[in-house]
PDB file of C-alpha atoms and ligand atoms in Angstrom:
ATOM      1  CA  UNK A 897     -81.072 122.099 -51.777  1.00 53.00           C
ATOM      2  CA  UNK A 898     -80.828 124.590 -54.124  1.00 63.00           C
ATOM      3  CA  UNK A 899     -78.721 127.789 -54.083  1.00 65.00           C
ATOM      4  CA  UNK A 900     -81.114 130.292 -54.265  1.00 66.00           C
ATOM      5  CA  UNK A 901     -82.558 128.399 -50.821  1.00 68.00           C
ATOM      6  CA  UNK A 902     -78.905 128.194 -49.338  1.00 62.00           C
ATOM      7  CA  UNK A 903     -78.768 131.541 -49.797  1.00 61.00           C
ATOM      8  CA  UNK A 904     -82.219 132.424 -48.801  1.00 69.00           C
ATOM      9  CA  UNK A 905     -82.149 130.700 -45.061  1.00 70.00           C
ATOM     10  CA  UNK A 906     -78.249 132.004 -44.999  1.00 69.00           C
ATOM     11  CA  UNK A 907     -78.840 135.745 -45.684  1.00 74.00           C
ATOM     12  CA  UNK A 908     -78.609 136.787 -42.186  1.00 80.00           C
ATOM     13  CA  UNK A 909     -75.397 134.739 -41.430  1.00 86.00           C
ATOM     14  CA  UNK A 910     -73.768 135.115 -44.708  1.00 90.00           C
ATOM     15  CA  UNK A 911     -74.734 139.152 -46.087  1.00 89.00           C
ATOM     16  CA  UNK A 912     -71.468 139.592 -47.627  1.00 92.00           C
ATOM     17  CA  UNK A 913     -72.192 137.175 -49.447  1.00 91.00           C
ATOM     18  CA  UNK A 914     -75.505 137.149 -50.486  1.00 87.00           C
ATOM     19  CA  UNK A 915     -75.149 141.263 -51.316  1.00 88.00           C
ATOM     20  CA  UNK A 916     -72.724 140.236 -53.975  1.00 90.00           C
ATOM     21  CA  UNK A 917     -74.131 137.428 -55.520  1.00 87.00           C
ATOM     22  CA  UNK A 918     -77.383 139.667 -55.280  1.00 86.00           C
ATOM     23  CA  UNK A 919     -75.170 142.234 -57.214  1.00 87.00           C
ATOM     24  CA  UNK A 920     -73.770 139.210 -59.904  1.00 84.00           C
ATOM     25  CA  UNK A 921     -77.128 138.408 -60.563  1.00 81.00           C
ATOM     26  CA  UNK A 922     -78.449 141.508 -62.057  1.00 82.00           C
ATOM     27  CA  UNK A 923     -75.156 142.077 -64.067  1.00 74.00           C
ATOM     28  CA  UNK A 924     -75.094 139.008 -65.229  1.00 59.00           C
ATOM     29  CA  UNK A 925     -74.977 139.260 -69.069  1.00 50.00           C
ATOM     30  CA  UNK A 926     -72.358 141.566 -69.011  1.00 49.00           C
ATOM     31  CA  UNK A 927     -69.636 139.390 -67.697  1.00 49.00           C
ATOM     32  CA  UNK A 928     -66.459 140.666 -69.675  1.00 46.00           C
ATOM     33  CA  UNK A 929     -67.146 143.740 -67.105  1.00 42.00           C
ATOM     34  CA  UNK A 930     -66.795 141.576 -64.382  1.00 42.00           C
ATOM     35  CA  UNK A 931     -63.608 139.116 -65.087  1.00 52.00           C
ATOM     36  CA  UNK A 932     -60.844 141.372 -65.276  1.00 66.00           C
ATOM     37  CA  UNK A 933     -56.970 140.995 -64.318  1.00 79.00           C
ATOM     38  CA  UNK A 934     -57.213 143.811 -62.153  1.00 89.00           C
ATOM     39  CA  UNK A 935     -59.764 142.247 -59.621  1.00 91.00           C
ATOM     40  CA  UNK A 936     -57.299 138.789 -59.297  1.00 88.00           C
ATOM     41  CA  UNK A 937     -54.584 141.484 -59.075  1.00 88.00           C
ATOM     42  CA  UNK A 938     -56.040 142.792 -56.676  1.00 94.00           C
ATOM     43  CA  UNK A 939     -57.423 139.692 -54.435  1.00 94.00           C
ATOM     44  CA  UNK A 940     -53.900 138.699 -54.715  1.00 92.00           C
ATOM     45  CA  UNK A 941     -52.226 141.287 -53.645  1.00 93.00           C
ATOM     46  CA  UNK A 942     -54.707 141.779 -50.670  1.00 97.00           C
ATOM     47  CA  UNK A 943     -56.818 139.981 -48.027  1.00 97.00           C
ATOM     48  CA  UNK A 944     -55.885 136.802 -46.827  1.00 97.00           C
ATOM     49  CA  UNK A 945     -53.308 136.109 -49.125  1.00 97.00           C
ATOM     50  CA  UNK A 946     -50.679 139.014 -47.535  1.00 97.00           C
ATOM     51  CA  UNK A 947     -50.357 136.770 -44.796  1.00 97.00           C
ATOM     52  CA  UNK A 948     -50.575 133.764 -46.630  1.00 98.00           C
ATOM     53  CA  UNK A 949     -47.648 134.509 -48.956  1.00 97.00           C
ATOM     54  CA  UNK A 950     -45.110 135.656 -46.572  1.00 97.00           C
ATOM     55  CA  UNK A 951     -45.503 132.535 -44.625  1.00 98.00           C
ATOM     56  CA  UNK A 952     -45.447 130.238 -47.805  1.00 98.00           C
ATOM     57  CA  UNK A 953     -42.150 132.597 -48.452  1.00 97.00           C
ATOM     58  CA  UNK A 954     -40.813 132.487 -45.257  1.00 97.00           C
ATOM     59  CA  UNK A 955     -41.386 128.423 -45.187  1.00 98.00           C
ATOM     60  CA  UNK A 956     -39.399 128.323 -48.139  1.00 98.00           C
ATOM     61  CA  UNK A 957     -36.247 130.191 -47.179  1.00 97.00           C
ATOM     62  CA  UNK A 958     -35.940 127.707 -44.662  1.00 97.00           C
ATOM     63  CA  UNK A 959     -35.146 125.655 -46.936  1.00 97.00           C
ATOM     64  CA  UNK A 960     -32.503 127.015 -49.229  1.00 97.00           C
ATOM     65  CA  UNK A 961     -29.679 125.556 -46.913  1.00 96.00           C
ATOM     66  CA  UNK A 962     -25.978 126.502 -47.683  1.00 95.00           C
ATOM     67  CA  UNK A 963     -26.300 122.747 -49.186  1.00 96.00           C
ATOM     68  CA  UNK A 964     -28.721 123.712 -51.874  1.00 97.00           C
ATOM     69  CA  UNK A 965     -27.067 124.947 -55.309  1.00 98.00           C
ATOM     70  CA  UNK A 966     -29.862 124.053 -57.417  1.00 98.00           C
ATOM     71  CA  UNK A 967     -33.905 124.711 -57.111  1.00 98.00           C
ATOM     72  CA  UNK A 968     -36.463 123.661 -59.910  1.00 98.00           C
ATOM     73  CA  UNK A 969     -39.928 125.219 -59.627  1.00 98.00           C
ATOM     74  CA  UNK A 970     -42.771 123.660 -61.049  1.00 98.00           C
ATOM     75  CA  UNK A 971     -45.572 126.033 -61.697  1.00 97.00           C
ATOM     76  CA  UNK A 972     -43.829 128.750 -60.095  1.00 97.00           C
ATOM     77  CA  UNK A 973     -46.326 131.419 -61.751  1.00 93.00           C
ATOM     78  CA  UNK A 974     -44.663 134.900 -61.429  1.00 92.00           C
ATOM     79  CA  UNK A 975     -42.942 134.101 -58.788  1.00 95.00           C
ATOM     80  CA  UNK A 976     -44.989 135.765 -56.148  1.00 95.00           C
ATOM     81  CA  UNK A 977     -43.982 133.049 -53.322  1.00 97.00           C
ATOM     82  CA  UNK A 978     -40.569 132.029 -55.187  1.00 98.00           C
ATOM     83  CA  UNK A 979     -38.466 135.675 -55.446  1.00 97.00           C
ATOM     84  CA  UNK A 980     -39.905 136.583 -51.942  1.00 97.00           C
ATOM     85  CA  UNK A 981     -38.641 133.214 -50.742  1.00 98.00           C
ATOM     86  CA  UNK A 982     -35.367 133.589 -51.927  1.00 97.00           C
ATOM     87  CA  UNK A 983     -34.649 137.421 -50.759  1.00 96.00           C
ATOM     88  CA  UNK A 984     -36.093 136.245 -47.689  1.00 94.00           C
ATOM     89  CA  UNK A 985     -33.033 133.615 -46.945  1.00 91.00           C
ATOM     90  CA  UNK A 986     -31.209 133.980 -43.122  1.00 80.00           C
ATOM     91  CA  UNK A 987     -27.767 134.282 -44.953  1.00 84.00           C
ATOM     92  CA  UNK A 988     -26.989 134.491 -48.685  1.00 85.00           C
ATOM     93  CA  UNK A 989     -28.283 131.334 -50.577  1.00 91.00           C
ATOM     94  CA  UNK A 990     -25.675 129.176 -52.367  1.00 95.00           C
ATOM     95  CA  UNK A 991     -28.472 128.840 -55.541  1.00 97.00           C
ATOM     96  CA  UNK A 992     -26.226 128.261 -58.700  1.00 97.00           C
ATOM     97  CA  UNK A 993     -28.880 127.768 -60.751  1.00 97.00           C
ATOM     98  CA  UNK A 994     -32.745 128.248 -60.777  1.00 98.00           C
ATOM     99  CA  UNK A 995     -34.805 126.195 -63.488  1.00 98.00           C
ATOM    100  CA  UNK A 996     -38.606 127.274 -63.777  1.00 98.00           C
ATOM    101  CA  UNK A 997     -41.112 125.284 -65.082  1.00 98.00           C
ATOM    102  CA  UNK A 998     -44.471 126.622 -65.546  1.00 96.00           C
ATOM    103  CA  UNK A 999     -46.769 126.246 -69.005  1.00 95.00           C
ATOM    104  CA  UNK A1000     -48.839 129.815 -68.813  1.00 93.00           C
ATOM    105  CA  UNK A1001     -46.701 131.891 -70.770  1.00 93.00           C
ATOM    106  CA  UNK A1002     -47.831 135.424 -69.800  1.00 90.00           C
ATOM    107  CA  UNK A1003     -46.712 133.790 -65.774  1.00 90.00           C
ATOM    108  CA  UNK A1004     -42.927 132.808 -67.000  1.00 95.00           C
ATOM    109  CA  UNK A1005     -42.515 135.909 -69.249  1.00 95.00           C
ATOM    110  CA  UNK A1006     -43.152 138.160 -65.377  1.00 92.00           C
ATOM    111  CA  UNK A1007     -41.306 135.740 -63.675  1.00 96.00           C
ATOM    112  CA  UNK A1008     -38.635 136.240 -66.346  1.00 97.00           C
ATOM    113  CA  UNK A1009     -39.090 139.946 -65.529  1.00 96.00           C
ATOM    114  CA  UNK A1010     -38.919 139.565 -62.084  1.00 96.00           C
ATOM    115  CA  UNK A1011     -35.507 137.588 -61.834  1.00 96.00           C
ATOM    116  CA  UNK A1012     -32.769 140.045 -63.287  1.00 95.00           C
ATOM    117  CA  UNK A1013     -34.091 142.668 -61.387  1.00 95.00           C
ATOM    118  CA  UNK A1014     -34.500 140.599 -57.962  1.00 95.00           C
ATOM    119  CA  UNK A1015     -31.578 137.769 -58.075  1.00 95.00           C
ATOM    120  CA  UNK A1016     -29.457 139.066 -60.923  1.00 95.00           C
ATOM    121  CA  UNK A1017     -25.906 136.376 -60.480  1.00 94.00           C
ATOM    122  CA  UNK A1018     -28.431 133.756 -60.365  1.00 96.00           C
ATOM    123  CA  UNK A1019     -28.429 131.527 -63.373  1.00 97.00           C
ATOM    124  CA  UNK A1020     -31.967 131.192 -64.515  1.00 98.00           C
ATOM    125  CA  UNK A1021     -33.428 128.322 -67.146  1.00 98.00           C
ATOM    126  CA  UNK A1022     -36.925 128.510 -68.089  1.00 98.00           C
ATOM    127  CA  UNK A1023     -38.919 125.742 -69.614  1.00 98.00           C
ATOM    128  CA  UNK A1024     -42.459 126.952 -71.168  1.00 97.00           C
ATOM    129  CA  UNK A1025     -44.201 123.589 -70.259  1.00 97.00           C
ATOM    130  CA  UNK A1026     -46.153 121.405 -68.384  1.00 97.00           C
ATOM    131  CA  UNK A1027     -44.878 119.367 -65.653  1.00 98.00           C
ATOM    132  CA  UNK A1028     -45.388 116.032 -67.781  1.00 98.00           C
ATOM    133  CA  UNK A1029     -43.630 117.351 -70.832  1.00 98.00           C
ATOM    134  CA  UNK A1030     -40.461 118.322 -68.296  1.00 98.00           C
ATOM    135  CA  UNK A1031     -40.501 115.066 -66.497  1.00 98.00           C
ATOM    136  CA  UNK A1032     -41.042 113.045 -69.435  1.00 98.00           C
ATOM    137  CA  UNK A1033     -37.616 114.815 -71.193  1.00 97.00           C
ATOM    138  CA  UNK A1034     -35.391 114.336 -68.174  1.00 98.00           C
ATOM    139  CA  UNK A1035     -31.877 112.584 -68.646  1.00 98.00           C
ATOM    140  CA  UNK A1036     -30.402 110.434 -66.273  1.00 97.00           C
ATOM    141  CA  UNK A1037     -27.615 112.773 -64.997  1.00 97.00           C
ATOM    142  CA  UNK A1038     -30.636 116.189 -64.634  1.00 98.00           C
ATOM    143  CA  UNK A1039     -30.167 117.047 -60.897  1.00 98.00           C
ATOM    144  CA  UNK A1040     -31.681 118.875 -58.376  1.00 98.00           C
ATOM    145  CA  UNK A1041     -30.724 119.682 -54.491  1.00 98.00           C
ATOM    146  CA  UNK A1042     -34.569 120.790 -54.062  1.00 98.00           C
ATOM    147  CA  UNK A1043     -37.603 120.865 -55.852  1.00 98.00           C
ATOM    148  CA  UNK A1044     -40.429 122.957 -54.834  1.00 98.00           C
ATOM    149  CA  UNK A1045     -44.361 123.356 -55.894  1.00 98.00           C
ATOM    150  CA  UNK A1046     -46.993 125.992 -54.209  1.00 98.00           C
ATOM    151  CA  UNK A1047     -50.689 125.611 -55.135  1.00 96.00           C
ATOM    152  CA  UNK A1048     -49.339 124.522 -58.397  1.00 96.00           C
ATOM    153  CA  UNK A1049     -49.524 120.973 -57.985  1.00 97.00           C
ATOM    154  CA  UNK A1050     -53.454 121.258 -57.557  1.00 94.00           C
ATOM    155  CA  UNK A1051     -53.536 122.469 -61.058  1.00 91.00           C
ATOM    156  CA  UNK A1052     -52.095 119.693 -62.513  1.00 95.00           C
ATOM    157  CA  UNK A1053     -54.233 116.830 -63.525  1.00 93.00           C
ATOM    158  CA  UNK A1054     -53.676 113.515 -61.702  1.00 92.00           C
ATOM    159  CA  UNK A1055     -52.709 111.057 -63.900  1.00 94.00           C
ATOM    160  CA  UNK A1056     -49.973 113.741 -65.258  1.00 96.00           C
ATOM    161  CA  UNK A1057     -48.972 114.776 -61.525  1.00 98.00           C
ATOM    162  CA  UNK A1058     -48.419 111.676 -59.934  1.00 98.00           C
ATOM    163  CA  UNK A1059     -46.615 109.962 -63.147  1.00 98.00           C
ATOM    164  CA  UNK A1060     -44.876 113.637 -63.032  1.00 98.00           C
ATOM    165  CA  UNK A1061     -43.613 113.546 -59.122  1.00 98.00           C
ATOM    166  CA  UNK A1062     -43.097 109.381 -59.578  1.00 98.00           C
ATOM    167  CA  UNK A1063     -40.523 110.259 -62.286  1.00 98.00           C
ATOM    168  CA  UNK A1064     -38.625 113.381 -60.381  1.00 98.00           C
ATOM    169  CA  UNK A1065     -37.920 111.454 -57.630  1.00 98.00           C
ATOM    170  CA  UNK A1066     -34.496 110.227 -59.760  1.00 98.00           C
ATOM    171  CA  UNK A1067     -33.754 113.536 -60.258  1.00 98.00           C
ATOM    172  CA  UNK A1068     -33.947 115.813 -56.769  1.00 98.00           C
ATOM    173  CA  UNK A1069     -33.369 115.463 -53.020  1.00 98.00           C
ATOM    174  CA  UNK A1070     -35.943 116.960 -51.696  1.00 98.00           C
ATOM    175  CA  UNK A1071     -39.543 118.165 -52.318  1.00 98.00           C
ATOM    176  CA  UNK A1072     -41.290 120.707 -50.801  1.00 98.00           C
ATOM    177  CA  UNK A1073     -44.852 121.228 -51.679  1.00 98.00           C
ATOM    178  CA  UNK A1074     -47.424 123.861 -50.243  1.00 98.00           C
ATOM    179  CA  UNK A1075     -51.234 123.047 -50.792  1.00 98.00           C
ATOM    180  CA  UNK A1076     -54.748 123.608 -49.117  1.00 98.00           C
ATOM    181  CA  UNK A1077     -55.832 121.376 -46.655  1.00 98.00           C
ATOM    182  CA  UNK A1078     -59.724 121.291 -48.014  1.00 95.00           C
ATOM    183  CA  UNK A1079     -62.539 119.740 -45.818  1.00 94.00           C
ATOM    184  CA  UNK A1080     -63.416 116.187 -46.906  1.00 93.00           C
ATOM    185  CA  UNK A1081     -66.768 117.089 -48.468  1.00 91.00           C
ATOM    186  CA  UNK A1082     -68.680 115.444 -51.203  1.00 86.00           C
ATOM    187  CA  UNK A1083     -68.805 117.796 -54.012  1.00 82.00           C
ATOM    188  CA  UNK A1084     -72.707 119.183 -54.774  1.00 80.00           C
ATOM    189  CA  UNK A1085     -73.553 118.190 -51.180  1.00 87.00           C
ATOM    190  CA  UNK A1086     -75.520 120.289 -49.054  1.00 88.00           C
ATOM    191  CA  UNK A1087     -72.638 120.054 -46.467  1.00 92.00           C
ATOM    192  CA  UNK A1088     -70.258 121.552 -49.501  1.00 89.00           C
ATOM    193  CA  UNK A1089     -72.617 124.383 -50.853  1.00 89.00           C
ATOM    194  CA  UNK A1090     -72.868 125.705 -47.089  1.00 91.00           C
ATOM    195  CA  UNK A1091     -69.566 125.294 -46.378  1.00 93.00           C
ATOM    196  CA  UNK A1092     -68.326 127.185 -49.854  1.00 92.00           C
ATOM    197  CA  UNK A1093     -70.717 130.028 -48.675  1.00 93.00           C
ATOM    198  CA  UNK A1094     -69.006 130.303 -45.467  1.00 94.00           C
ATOM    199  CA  UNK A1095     -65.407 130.379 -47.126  1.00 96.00           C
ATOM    200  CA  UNK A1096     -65.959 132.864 -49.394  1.00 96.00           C
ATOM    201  CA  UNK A1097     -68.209 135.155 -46.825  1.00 96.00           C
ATOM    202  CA  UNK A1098     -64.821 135.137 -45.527  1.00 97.00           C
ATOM    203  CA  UNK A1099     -63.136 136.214 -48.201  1.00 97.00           C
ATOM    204  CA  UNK A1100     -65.305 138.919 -48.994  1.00 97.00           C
ATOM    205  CA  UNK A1101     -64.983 140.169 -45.601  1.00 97.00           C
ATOM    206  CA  UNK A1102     -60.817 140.528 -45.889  1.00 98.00           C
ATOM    207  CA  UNK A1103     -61.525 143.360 -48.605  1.00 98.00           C
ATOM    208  CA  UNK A1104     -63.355 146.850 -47.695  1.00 96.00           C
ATOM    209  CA  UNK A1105     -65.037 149.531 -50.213  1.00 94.00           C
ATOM    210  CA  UNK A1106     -63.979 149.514 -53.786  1.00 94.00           C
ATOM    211  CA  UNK A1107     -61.763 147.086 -53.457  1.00 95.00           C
ATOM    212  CA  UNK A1108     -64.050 144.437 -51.965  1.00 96.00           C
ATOM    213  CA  UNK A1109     -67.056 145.344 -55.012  1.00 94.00           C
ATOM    214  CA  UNK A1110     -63.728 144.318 -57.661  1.00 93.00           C
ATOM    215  CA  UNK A1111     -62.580 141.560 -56.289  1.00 95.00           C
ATOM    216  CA  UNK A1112     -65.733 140.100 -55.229  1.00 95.00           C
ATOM    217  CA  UNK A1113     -67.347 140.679 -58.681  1.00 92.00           C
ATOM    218  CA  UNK A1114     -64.083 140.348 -60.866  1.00 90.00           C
ATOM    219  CA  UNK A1115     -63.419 137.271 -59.290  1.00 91.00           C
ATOM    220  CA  UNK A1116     -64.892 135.625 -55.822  1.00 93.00           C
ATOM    221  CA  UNK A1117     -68.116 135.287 -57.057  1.00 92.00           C
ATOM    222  CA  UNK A1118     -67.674 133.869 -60.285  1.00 88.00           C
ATOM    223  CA  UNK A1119     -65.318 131.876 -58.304  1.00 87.00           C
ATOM    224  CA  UNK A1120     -68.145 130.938 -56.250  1.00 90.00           C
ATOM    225  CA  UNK A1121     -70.622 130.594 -58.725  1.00 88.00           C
ATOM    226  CA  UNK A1122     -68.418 128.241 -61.111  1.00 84.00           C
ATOM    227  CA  UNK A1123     -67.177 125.894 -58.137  1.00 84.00           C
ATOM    228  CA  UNK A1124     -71.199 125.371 -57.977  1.00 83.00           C
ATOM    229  CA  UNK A1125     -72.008 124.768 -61.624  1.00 77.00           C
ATOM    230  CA  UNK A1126     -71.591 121.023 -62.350  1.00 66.00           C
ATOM    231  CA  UNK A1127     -71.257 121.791 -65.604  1.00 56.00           C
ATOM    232  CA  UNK A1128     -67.884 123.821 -65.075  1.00 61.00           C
ATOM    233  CA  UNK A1129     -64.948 121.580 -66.000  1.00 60.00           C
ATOM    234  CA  UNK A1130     -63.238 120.967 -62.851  1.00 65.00           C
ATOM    235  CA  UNK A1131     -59.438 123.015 -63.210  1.00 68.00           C
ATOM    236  CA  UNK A1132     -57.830 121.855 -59.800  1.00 72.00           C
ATOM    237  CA  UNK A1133     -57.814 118.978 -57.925  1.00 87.00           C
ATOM    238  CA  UNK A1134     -57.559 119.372 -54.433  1.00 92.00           C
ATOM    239  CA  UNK A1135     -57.559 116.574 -51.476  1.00 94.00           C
ATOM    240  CA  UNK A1136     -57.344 116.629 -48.169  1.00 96.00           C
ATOM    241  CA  UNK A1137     -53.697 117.026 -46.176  1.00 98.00           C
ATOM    242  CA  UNK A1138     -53.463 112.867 -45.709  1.00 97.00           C
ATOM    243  CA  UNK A1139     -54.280 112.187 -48.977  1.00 97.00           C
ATOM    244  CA  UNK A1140     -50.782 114.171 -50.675  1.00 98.00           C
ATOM    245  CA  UNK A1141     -48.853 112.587 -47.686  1.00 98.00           C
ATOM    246  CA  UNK A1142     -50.294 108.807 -49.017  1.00 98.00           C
ATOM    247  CA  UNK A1143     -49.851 108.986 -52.785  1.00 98.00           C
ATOM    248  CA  UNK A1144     -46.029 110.637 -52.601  1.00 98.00           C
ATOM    249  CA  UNK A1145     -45.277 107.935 -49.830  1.00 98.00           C
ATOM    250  CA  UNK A1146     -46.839 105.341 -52.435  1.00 98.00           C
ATOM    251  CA  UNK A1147     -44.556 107.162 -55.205  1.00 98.00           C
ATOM    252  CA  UNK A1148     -41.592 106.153 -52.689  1.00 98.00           C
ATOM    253  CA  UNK A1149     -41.144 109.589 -51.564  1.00 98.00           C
ATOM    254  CA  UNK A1150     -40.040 109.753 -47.594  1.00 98.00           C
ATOM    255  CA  UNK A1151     -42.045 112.608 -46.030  1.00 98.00           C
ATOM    256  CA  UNK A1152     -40.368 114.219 -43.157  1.00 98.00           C
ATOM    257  CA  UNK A1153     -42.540 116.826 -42.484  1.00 98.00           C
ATOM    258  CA  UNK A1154     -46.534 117.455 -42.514  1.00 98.00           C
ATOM    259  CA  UNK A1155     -47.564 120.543 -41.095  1.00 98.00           C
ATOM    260  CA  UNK A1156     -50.212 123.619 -41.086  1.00 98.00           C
ATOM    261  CA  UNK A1157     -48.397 126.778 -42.303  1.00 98.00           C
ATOM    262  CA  UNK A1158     -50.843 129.299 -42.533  1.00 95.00           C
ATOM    263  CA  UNK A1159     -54.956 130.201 -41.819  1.00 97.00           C
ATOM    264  CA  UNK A1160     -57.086 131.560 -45.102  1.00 98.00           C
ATOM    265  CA  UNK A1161     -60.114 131.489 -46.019  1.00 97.00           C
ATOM    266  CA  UNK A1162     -60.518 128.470 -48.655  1.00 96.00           C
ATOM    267  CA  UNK A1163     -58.618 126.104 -46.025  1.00 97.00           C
ATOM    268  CA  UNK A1164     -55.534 125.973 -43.937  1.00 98.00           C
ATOM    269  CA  UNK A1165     -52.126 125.952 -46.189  1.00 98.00           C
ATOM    270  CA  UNK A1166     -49.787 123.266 -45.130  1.00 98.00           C
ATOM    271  CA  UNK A1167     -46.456 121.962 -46.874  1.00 98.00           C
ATOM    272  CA  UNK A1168     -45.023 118.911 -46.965  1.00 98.00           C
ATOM    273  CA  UNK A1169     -41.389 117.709 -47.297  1.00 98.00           C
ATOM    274  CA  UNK A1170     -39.931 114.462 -48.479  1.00 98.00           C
ATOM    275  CA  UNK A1171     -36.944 112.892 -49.332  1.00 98.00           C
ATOM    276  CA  UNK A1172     -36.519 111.126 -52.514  1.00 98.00           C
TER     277      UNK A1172
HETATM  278  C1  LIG B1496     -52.230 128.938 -58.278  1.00 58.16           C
HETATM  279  S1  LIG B1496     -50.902 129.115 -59.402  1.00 58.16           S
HETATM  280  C2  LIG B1496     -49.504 129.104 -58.300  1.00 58.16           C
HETATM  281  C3  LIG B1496     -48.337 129.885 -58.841  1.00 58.16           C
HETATM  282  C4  LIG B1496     -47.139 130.046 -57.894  1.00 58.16           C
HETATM  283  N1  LIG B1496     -46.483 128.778 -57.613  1.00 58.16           N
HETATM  284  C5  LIG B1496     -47.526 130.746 -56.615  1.00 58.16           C
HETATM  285  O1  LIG B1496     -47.408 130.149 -55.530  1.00 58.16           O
HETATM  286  O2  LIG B1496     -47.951 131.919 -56.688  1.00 58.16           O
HETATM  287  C6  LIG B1496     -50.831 127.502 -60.198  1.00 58.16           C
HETATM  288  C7  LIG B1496     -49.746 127.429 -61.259  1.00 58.16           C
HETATM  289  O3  LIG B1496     -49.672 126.095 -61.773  1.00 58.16           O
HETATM  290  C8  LIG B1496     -49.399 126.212 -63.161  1.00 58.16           C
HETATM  291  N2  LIG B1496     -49.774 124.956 -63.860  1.00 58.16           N
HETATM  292  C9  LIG B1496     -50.992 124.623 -64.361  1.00 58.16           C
HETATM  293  N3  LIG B1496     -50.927 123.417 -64.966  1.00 58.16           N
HETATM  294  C10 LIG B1496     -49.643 122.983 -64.855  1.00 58.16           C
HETATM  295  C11 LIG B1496     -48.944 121.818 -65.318  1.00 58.16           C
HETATM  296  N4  LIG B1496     -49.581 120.856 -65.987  1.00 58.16           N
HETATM  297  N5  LIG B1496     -47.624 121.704 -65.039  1.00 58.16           N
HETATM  298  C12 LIG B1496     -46.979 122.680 -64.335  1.00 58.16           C
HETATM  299  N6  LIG B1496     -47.595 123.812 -63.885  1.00 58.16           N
HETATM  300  C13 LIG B1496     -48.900 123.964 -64.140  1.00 58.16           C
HETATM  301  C14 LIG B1496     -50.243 127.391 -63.572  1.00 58.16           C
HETATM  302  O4  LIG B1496     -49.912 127.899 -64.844  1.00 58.16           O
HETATM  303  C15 LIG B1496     -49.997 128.360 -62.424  1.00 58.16           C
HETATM  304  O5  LIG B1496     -48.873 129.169 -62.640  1.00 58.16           O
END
């Protein structure tokens, strides 16, 4: 079935949607208009992902126990769950040192930003790489109390993931990784294209006016439109909830928790906790 038809037979159930791919559509050849910071700034810092964030946060905190004196995070972005996370403890945190590992550049340099202002006693190391450059430099005595990953580890390509998280297990207590729970659908299948439509009607429907005409055509749709083009080079690789609990416990990782954190739109967020 073809998207146009999707869309066609959907229109009534899915306007939102259809209005703004509608709207794509005739703007088409102008894209630089339409991919801009400002709308991912904005879809970030709206919709869905308010609630999102401050229970990713909030999930974290738990976790920086007056045990924990170091935290490594991989892929930590800007820091948008991280810094929240850690102002967001019940009682002071005993960090004595934060080491952040994330390969975008423009991410680490805001991150770097952030962390003066925000947590200025804490120590702060930051390593400009990829998760498989870090791991593959670690020396037996590098130690962490806690090791943490949200929606970065999706981002990471498989064989470079799982040899990543394999060889961190030496090196830290205690993982704790937040990802999507996606539906176990067959990629291209008609089952997939209606249920993408549904997800990002969704979206579309968490932002209002001028807002919702930015994000949707700065960013959901050609969201949308790219997670249907076969030819797009797949840039995250999602699974379903089980499947992250299998491979770590195949990696020797002991997982001690497994749990839904959070609703939004492109699937429930859940973390997961293991011991090394
Ligand atoms: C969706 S963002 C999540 C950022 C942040 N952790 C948060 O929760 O807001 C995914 C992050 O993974 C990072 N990333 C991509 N490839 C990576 C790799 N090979 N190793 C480590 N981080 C990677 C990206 O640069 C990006 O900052």
């Amino acid at each position: 079935m073809t998207l146009i038809r999707t869309l066609r037979r959907a229109a009534v159930d899915l306007p939102l949607l259809t209005a703004a791919v509608r709207q794509h559509a005739a703007h088409a050849r102008d894209t630089s208009v339409y991919t801009s910071p400002a709308a991912f700034e904005a879809f970030i810092r709206g919709g869905g992902n308010v609630p999102l964030y401050e229970r990713v946060s909030g999930e974290l905190a738990n976790h920086y126990t007056p045990d924990v004196h170091s935290l490594l995070d991989i892929g930590c972005g800007d820091g948008h769950a991280l810094f929240p996370a850690l102002a967001a403890t019940a009682h002071p945190h005993a960090l004595e040192r934060l080491t952040l590992v994330e390969p975008a550049s423009a991410l680490l340099a805001s991150a770097l930003t952030r962390a003066p202002a925000e947590q200025p006693t804490l120590p702060v190391q930051a390593l400009n790489e990829t998760l498989g450059t870090f791991t593959a430099k670690l020396q037996p005595d590098d130690r962490w109390d806690l090791a943490q990953a949200t929606f970065a580890l999706q981002a990471i390509p498989e064989p470079e993931r799982w040899d990543g998280l394999a060889r961190l297990r030496a090196h830290v207590k205690r993982l704790v990784i937040v990802e999507f729970d996606i539906p176990d659908l067959q990629r291209g299948s008609d089952a997939y294209v209606a249920s993408l439509a549904q997800r990002y009607e969704r979206a579309l429907g968490e932002y209002g006016g001028a807002t919702r005409e930015l994000v949707a055509q700065g960013f959901l749709i050609p969201m949308f439109l790219g997670q249907l083009d076969a030819q797009t080079a797949a840039t995250n690789w999602e699974h379903p909830m089980p499947i992250w609990r299998d491979k770590l416990e195949a990696l020797g990782w002991r997982v001690t928790r497994l749990a839904h954190l959070s609703d939004y739109f492109w699937a429930p967020a859940f973390v997961l906790v293991a011991e090394a």
